[in-house]
C-alpha positions as YAML, in Angstrom:
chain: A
units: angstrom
residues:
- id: 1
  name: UNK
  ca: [12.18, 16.80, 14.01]
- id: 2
  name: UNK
  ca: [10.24, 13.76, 12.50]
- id: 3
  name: UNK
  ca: [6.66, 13.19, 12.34]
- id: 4
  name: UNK
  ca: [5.36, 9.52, 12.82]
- id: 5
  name: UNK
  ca: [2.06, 8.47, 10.50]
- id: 6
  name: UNK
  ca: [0.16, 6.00, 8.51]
- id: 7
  name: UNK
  ca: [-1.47, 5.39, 5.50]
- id: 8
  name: UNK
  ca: [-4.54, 3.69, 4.38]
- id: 9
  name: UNK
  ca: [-6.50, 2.29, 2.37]
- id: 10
  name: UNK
  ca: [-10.19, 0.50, 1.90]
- id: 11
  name: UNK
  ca: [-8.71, -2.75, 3.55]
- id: 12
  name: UNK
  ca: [-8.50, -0.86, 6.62]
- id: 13
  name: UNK
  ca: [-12.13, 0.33, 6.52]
- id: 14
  name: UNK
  ca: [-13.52, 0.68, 10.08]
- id: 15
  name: UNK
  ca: [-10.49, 2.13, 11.69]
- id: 16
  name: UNK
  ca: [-10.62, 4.84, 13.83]
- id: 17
  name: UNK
  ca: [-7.91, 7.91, 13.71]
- id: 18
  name: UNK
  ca: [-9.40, 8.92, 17.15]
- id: 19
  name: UNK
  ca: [-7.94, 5.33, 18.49]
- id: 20
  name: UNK
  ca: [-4.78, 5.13, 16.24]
- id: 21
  name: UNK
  ca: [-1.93, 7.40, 17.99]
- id: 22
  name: UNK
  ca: [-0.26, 9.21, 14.35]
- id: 23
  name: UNK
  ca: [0.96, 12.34, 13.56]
- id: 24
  name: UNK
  ca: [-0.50, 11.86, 10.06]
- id: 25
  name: UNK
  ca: [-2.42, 10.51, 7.80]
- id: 26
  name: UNK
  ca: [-2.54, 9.34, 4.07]
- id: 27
  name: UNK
  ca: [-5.35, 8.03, 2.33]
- id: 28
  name: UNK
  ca: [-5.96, 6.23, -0.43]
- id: 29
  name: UNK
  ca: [-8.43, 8.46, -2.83]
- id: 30
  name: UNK
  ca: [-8.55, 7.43, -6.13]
- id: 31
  name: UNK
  ca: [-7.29, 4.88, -8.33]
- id: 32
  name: UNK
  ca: [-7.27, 4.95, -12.26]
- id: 33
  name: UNK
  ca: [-10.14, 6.78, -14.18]
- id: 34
  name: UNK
  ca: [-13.39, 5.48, -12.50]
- id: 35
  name: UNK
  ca: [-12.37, 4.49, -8.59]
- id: 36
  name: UNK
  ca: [-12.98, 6.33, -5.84]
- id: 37
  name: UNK
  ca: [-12.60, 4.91, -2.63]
- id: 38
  name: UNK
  ca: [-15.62, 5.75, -0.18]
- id: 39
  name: UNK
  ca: [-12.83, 5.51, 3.01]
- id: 40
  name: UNK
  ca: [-11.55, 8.40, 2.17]
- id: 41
  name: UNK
  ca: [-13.41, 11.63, 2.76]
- id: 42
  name: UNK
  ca: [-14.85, 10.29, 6.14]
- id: 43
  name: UNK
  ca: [-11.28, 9.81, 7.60]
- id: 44
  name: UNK
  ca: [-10.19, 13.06, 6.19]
- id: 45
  name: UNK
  ca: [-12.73, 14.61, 7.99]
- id: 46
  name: UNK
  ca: [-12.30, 12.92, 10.92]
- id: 47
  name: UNK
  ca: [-7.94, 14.27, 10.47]
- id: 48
  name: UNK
  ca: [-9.12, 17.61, 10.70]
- id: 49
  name: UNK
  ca: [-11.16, 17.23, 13.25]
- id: 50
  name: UNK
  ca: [-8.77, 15.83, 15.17]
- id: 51
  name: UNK
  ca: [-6.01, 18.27, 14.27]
- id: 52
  name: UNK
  ca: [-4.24, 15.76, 12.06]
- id: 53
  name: UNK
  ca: [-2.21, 15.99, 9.00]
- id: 54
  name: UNK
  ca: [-3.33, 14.54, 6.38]
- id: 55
  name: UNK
  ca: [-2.76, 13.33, 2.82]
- id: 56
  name: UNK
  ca: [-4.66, 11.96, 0.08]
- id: 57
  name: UNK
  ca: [-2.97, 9.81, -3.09]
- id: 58
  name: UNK
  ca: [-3.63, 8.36, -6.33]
- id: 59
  name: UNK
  ca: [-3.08, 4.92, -7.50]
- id: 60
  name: UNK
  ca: [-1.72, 4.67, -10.79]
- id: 61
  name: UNK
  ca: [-2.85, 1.89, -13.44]
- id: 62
  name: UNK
  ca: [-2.17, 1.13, -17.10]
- id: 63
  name: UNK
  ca: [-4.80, 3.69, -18.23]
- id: 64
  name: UNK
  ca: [-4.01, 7.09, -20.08]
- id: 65
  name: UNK
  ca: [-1.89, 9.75, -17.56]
- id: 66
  name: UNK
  ca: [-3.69, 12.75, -18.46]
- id: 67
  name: UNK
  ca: [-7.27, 10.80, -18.12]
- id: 68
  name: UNK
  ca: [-5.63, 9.95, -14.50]
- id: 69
  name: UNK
  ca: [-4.73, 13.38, -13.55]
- id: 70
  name: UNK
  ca: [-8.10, 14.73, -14.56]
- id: 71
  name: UNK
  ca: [-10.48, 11.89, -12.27]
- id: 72
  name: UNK
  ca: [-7.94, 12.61, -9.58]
- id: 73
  name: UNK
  ca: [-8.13, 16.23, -9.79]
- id: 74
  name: UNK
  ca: [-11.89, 16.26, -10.37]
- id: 75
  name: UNK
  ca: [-12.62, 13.58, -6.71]
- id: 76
  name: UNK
  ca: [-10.12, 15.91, -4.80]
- id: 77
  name: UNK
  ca: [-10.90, 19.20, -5.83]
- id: 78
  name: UNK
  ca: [-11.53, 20.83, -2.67]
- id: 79
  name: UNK
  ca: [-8.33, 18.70, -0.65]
- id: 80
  name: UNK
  ca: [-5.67, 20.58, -2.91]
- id: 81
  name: UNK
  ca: [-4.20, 23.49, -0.56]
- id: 82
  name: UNK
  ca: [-4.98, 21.48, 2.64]
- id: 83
  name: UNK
  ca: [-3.87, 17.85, 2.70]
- id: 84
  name: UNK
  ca: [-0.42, 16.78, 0.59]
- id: 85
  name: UNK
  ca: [-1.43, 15.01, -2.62]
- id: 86
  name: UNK
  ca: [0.88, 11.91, -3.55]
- id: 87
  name: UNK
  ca: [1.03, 10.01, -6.95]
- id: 88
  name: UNK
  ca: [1.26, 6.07, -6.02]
- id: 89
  name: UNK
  ca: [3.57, 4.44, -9.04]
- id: 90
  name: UNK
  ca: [4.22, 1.04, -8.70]
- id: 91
  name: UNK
  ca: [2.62, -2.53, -9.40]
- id: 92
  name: UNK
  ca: [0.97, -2.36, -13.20]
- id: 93
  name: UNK
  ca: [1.06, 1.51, -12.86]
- id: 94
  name: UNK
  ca: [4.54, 1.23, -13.81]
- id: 95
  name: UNK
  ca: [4.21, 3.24, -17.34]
- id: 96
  name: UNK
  ca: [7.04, 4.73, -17.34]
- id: 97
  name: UNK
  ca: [8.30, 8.35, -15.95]
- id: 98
  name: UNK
  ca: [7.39, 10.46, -19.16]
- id: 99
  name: UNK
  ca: [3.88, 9.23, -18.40]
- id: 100
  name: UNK
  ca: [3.97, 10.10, -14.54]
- id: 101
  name: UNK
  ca: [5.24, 13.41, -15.56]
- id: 102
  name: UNK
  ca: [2.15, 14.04, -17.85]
- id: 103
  name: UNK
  ca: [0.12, 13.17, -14.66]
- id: 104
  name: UNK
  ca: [2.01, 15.09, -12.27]
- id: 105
  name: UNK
  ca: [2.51, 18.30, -14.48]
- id: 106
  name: UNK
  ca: [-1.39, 18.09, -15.13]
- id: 107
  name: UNK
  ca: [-2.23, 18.24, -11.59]
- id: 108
  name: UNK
  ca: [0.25, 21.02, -10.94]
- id: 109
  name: UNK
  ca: [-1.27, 23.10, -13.55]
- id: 110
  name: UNK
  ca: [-4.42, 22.64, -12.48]
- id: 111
  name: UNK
  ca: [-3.89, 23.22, -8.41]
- id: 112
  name: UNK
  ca: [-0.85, 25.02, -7.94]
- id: 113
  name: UNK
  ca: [0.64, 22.08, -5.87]
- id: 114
  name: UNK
  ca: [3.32, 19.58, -6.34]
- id: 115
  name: UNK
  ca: [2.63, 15.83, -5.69]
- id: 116
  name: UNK
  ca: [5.20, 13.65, -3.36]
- id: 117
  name: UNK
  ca: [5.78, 10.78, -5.48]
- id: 118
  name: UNK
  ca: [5.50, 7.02, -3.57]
- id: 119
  name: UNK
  ca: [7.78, 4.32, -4.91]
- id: 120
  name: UNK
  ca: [9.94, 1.28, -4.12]
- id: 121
  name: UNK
  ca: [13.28, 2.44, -3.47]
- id: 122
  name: UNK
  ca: [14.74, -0.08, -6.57]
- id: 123
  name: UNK
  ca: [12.56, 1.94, -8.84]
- id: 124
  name: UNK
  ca: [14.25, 5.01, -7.78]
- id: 125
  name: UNK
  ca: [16.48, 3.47, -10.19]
- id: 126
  name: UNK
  ca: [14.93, 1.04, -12.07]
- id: 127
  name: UNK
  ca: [13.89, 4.20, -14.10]
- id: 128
  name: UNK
  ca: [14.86, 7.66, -15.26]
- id: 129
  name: UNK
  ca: [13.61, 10.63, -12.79]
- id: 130
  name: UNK
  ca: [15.78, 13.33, -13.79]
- id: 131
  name: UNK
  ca: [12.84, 15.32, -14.98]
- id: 132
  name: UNK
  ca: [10.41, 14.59, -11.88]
- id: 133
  name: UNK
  ca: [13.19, 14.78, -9.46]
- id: 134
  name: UNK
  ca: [13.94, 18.80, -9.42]
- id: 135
  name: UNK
  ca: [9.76, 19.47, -8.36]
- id: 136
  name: UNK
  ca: [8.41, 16.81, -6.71]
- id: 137
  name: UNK
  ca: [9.56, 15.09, -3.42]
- id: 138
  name: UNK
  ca: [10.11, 11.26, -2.75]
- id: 139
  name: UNK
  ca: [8.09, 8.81, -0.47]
- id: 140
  name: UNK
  ca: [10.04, 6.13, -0.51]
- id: 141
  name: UNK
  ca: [9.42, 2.10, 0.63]
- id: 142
  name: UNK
  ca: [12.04, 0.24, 1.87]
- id: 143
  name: UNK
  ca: [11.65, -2.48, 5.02]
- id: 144
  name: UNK
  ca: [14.32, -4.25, 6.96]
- id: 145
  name: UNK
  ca: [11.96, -7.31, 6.80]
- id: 146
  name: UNK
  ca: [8.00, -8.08, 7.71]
- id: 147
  name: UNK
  ca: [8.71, -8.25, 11.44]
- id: 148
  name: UNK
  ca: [6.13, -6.69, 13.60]
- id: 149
  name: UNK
  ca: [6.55, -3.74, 14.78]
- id: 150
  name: UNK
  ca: [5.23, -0.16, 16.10]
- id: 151
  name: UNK
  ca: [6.56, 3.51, 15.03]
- id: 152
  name: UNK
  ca: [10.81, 3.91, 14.79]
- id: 153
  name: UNK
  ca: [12.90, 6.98, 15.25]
- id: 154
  name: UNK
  ca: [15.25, 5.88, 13.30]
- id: 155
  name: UNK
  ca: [14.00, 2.89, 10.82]
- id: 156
  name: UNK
  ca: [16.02, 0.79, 9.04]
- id: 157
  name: UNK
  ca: [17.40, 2.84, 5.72]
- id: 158
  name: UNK
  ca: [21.01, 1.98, 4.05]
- id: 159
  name: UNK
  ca: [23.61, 4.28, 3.18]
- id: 160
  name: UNK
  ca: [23.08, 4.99, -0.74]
- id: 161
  name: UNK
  ca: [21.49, 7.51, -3.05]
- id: 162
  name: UNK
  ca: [18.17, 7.50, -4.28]
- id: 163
  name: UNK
  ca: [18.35, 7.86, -8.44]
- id: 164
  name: UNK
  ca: [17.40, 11.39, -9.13]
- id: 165
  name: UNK
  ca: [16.97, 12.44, -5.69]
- id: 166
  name: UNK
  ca: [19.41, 13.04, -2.61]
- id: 167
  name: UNK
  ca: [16.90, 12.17, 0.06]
- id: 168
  name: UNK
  ca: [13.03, 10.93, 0.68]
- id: 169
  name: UNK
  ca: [10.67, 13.19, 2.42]
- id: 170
  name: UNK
  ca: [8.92, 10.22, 3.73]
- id: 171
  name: UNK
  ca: [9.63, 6.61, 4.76]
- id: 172
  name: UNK
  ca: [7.60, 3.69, 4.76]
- id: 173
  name: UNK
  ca: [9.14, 1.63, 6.51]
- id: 174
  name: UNK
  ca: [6.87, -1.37, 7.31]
- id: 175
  name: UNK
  ca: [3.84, -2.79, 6.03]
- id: 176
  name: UNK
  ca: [3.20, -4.96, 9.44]
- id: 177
  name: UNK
  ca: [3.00, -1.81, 11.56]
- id: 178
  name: UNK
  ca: [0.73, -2.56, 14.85]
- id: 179
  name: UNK
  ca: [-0.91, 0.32, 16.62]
- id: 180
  name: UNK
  ca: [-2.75, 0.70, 19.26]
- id: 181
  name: UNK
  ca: [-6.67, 1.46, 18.62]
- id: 182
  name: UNK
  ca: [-6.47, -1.08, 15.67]
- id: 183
  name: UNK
  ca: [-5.91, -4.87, 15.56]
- id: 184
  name: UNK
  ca: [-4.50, -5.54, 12.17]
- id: 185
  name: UNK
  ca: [-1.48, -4.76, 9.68]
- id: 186
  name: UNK
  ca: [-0.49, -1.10, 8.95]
- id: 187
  name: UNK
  ca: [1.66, 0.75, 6.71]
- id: 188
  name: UNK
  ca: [3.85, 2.66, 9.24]
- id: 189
  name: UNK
  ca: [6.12, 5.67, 7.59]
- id: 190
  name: UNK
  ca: [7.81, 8.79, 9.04]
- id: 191
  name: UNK
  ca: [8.06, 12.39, 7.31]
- id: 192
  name: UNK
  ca: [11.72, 14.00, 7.65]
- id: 193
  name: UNK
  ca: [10.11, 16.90, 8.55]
- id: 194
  name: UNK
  ca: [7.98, 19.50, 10.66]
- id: 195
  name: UNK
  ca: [4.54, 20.33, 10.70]
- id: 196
  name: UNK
  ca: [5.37, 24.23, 9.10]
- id: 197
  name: UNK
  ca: [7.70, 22.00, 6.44]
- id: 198
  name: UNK
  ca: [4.69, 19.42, 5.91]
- id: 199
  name: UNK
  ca: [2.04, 22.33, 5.45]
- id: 200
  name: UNK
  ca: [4.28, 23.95, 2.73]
- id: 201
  name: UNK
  ca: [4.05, 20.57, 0.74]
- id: 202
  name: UNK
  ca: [0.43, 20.81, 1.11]
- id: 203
  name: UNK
  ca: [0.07, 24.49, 0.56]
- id: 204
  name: UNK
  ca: [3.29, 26.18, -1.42]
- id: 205
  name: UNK
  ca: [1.70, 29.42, -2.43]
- id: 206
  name: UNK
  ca: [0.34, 29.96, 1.52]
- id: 207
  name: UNK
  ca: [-3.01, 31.21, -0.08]
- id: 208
  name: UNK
  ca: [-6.13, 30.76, 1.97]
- id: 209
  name: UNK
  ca: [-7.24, 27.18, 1.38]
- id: 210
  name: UNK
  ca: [-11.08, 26.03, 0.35]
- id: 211
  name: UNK
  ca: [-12.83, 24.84, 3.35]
- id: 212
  name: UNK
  ca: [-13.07, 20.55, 2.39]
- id: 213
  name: UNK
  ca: [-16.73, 19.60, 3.08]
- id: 214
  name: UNK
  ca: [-17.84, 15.77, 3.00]
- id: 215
  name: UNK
  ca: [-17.62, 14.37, -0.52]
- id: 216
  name: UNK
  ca: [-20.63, 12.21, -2.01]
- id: 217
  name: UNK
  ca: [-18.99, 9.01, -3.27]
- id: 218
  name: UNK
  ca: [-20.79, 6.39, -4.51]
- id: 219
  name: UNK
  ca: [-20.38, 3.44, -2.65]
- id: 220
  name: UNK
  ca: [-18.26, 0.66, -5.10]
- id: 221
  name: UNK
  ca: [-19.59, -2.75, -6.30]
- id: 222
  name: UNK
  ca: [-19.15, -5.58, -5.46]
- id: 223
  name: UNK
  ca: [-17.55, -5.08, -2.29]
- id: 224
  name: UNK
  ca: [-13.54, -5.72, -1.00]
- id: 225
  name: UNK
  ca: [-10.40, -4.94, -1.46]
- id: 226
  name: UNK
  ca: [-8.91, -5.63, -5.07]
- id: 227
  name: UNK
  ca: [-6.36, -8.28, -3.21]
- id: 228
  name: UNK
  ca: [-9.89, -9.91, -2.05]
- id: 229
  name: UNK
  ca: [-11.73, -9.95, -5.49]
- id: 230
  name: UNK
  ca: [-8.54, -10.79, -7.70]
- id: 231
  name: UNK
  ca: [-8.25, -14.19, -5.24]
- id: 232
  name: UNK
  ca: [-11.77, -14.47, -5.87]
- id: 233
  name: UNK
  ca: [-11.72, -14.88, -9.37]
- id: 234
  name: UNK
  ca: [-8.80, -16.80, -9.66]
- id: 235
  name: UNK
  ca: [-10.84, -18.98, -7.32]
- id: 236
  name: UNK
  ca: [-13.27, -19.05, -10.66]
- id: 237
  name: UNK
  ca: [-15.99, -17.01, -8.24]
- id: 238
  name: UNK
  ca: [-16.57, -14.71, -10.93]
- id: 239
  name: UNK
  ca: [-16.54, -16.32, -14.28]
- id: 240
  name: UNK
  ca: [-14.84, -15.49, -17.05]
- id: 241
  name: UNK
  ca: [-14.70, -12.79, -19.54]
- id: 242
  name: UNK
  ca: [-18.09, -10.83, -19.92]
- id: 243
  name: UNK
  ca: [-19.51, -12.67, -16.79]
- id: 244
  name: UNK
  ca: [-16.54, -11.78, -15.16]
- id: 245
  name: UNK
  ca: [-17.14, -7.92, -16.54]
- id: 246
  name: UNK
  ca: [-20.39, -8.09, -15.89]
- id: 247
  name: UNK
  ca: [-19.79, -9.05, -11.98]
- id: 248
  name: UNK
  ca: [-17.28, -7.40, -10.90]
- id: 249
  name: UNK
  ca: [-19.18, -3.68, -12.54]
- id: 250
  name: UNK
  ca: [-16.74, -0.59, -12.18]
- id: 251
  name: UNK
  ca: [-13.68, -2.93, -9.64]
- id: 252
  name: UNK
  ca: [-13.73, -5.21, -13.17]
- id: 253
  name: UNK
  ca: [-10.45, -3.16, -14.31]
- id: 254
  name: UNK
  ca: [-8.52, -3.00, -11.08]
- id: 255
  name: UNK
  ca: [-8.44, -6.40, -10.67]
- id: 256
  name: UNK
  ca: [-8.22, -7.32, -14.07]
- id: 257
  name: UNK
  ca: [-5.17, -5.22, -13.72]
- id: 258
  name: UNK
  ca: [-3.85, -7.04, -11.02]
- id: 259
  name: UNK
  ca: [-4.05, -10.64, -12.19]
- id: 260
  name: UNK
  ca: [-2.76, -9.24, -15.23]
- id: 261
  name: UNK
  ca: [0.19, -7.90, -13.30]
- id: 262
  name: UNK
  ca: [0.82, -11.43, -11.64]
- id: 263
  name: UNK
  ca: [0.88, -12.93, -14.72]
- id: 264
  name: UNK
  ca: [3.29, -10.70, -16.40]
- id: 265
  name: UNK
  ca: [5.79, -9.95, -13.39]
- id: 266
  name: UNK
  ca: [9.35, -11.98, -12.55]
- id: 267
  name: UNK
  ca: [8.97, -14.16, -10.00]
- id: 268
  name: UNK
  ca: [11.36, -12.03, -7.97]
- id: 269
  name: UNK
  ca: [9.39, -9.01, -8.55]
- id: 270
  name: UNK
  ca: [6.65, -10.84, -6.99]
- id: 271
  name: UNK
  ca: [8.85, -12.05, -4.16]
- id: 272
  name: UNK
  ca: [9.22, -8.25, -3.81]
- id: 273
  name: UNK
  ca: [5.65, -7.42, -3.67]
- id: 274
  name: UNK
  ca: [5.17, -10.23, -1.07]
- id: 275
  name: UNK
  ca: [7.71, -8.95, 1.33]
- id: 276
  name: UNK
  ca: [6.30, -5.70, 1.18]
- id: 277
  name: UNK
  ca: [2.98, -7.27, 2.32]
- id: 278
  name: UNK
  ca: [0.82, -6.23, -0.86]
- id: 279
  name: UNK
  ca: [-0.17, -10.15, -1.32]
- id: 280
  name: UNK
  ca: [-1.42, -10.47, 2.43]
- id: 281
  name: UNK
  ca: [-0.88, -14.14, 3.91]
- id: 282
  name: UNK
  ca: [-2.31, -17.73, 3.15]
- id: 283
  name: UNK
  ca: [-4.53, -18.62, 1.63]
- id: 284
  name: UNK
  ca: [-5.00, -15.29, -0.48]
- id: 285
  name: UNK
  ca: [-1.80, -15.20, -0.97]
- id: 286
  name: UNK
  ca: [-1.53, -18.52, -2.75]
- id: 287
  name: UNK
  ca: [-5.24, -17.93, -4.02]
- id: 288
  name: UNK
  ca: [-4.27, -15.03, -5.86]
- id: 289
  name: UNK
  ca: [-0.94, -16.18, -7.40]
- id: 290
  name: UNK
  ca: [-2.09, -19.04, -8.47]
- id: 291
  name: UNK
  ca: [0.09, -21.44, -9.94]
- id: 292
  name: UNK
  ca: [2.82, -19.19, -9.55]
- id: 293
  name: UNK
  ca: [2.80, -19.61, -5.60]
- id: 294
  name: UNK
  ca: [5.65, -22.25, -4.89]
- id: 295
  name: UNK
  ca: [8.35, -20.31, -7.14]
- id: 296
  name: UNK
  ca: [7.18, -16.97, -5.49]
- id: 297
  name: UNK
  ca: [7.22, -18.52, -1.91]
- id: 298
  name: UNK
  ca: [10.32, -20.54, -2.76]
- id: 299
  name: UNK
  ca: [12.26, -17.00, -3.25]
- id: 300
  name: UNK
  ca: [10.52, -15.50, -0.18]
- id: 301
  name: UNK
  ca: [11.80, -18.46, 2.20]
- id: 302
  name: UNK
  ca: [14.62, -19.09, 0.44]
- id: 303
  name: UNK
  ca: [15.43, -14.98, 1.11]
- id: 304
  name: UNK
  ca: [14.50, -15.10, 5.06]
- id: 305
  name: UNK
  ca: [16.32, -18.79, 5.54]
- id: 306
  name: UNK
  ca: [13.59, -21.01, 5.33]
- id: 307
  name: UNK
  ca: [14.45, -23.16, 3.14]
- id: 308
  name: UNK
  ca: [17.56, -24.57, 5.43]
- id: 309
  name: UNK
  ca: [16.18, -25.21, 8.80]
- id: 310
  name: UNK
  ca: [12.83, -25.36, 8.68]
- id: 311
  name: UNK
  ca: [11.90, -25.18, 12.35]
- id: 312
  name: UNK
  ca: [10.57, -22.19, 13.98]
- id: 313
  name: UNK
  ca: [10.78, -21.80, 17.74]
- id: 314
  name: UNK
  ca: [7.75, -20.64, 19.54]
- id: 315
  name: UNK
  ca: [8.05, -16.85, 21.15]
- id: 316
  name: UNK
  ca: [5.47, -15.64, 24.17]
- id: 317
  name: UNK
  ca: [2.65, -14.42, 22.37]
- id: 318
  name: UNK
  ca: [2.81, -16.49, 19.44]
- id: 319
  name: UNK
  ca: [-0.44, -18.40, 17.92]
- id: 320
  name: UNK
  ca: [-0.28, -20.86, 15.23]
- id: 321
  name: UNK
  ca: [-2.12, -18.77, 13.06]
- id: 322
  name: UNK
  ca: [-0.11, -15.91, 13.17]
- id: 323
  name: UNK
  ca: [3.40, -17.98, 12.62]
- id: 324
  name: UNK
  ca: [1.71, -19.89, 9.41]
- id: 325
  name: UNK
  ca: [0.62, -15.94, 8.13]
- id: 326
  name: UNK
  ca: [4.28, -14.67, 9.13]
- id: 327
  name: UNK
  ca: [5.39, -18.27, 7.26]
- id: 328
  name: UNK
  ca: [3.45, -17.87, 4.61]
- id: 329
  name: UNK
  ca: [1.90, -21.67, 5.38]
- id: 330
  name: UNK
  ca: [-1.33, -22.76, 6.26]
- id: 331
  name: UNK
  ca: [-1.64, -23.16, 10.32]
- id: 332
  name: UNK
  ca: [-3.10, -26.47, 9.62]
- id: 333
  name: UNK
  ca: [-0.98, -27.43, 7.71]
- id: 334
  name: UNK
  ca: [2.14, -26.86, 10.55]
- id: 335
  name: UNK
  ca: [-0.71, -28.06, 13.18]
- id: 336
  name: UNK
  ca: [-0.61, -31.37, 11.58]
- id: 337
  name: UNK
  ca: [3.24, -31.70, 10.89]
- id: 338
  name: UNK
  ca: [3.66, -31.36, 14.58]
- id: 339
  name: UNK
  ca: [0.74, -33.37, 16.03]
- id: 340
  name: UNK
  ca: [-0.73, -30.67, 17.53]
- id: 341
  name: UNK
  ca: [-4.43, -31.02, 17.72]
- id: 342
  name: UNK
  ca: [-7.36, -28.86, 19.13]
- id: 343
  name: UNK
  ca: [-7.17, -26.87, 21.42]
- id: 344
  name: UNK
  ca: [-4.21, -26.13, 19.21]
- id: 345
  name: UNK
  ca: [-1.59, -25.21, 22.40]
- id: 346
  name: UNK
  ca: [1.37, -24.30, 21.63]
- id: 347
  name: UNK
  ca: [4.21, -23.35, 24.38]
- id: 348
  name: UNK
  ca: [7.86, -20.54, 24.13]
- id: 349
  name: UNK
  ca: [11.02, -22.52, 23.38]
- id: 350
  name: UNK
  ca: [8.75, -24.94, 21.18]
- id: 351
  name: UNK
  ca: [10.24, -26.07, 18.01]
- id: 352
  name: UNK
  ca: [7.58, -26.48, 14.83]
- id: 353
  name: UNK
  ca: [8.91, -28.03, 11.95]
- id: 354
  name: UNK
  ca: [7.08, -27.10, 8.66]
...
């Protein structure tokens, strides 16, 4: 038996588990030694008052493990024994396996549980997990592309090992997941497992669990995602150094982190990270890459077989804007190539050169 779910994040702030058909939930708590995201608690709430699972993960950065574990530990306190906790390690929280271990060992010794570890499937073995492996099980992200799509029995997952483990627990499969009850992009995964199996992860020792009551989180400043502000400022909204400190207040080092992470990563890393959706569509995609846009997006169409033909042929359904986001091109920009003007119709079997 599988269980079909989703996880979130602050992007996704408004949506409604009561609309949103899932098995499961995992949401996005903490991040570094400062953030807390103010999502969180409410739709955790709203899980087990549905009758939900639920889980609740941290987002590693560049800043000390055991500084990490302790802010994570500290927000969640009262989740630990009644939602599955998950360590997040990829992007510029990529520090290396002896330093998720000091995380993850923290946090066991602390609550008694065992975090599932989230990761790209390529870092399965891009690094050494021989000593995380044996104790902690795998959430693993691998898509067959960025079509859209809604929950799979059986998603797309090759034949193959995964480093230090024999199997994932869990499976993203998709970060362009549509759901009913929501009208935007999802993270869609499935858990290899029941709901006995799932409460095990999130409660090992079977002790009687602490009730969770509603956490008081300060709401962060300024507002948005970190995708949202790091496009900002490399728009130049916010400055430069200490006015760019001084503006962006407690978000300053998860973005800083980010551009700093774009600036640093292999282009086909970043092709990576764009397939996978974490760079959203144009313009903040090419907004927040910067000058590094046109070798990213060269890869990415390149990749899908862009580059050769060029023309995309019009499906039922299909807007312009939603073929320039799944293009990664401004709609305008293939409006005007084709002569299309306002009201901007466009027809099936219709081919758009861009």
């Amino acid at each position: 038996m599988a269980l079909n779910g989703i996880d979130i994040s602050n992007y996704q702030r408004g949506l409604d588990l009561a609309q949103v058909p899932c098995d499961f939930v995992i949401c996005k708590a903490t991040e570094g030694t400062t953030i807390v995201h103010n999502t969180c608690d409410p739709w955790i709430q709203q899980a087990i008052k549905l009758g939900k699972l639920w889980g609740f993960y941290h987002f590693m950065n560049g800043e000390d493990p055991i500084a990490q574990a302790k802010h994570f530990v500290a927000s969640c306190r009262n989740y630990f024994g009644n939602g599955i906790p998950v360590l997040d390690y990829e992007m510029y929280g990529r520090i290396g396996t002896d330093k998720a271990k000091l995380f993850l060992d923290y946090v066991y010794d602390q609550t008694g549980v065992r975090c599932i570890v989230y990761m790209s499937r390529s870092v399965c073995t891009e690094e050494d997990w021989s000593q995380i492996a044996p104790n902690h099980a795998l959430w693993v992200a691998q898509y067959a592309n960025n079509n859209r799509t809604g929950y799979q029995s059986s998603p797309w997952l090759p034949d193959g090992g995964f480093g230090a483990w024999d199997s994932c627990a869990i499976h993203q499969y998709t970060s362009n997941g549509r759901l009913d009850g929501f009208n935007a992009p999802l993270d869609l995964d499935i858990a290899y497992m029941t709901r006995e199996a799932w409460g095990k992860f999130a409660n090992p020792s079977g002790a009687a669990a602490p009730d969770v009551p509603p956490a008081e989180v300060a709401e962060p400043s300024p507002e948005g995602t970190t995708l949202d502000l790091a496009a900002a400022v490399m728009r130049g909204e916010y400055g430069v150094d200490a006015e760019r400190r001084e503006k962006l207040g407690d978000r300053y080092q998860e973005v800083q982190d980010l551009i700093n992470y774009i600036d640093g990563a292999s282009a086909s890393q970043l092709a990576d990270d764009v397939e996978r959706g974490m760079f959203g569509v144009v313009p903040t995609r090419s907004d927040v890459l910067g000058d590094r846009f046109s070798e990213v997006q060269a890869i990415v169409n390149q990749r899908a077989g862009v580059g050769a033909a060029r023309v995309y042929t019009v499906k039922s359904g299909d807007t312009l804007s939603e073929i320039g986001a799944s293009l990664g091109i401004d709609w305008h920009t293939i409006a005007s190539k084709n002569g299309i003007g306002a009201p901007y119709t466009i027809y099936p079997g219709q081919k758009l050169s861009y």
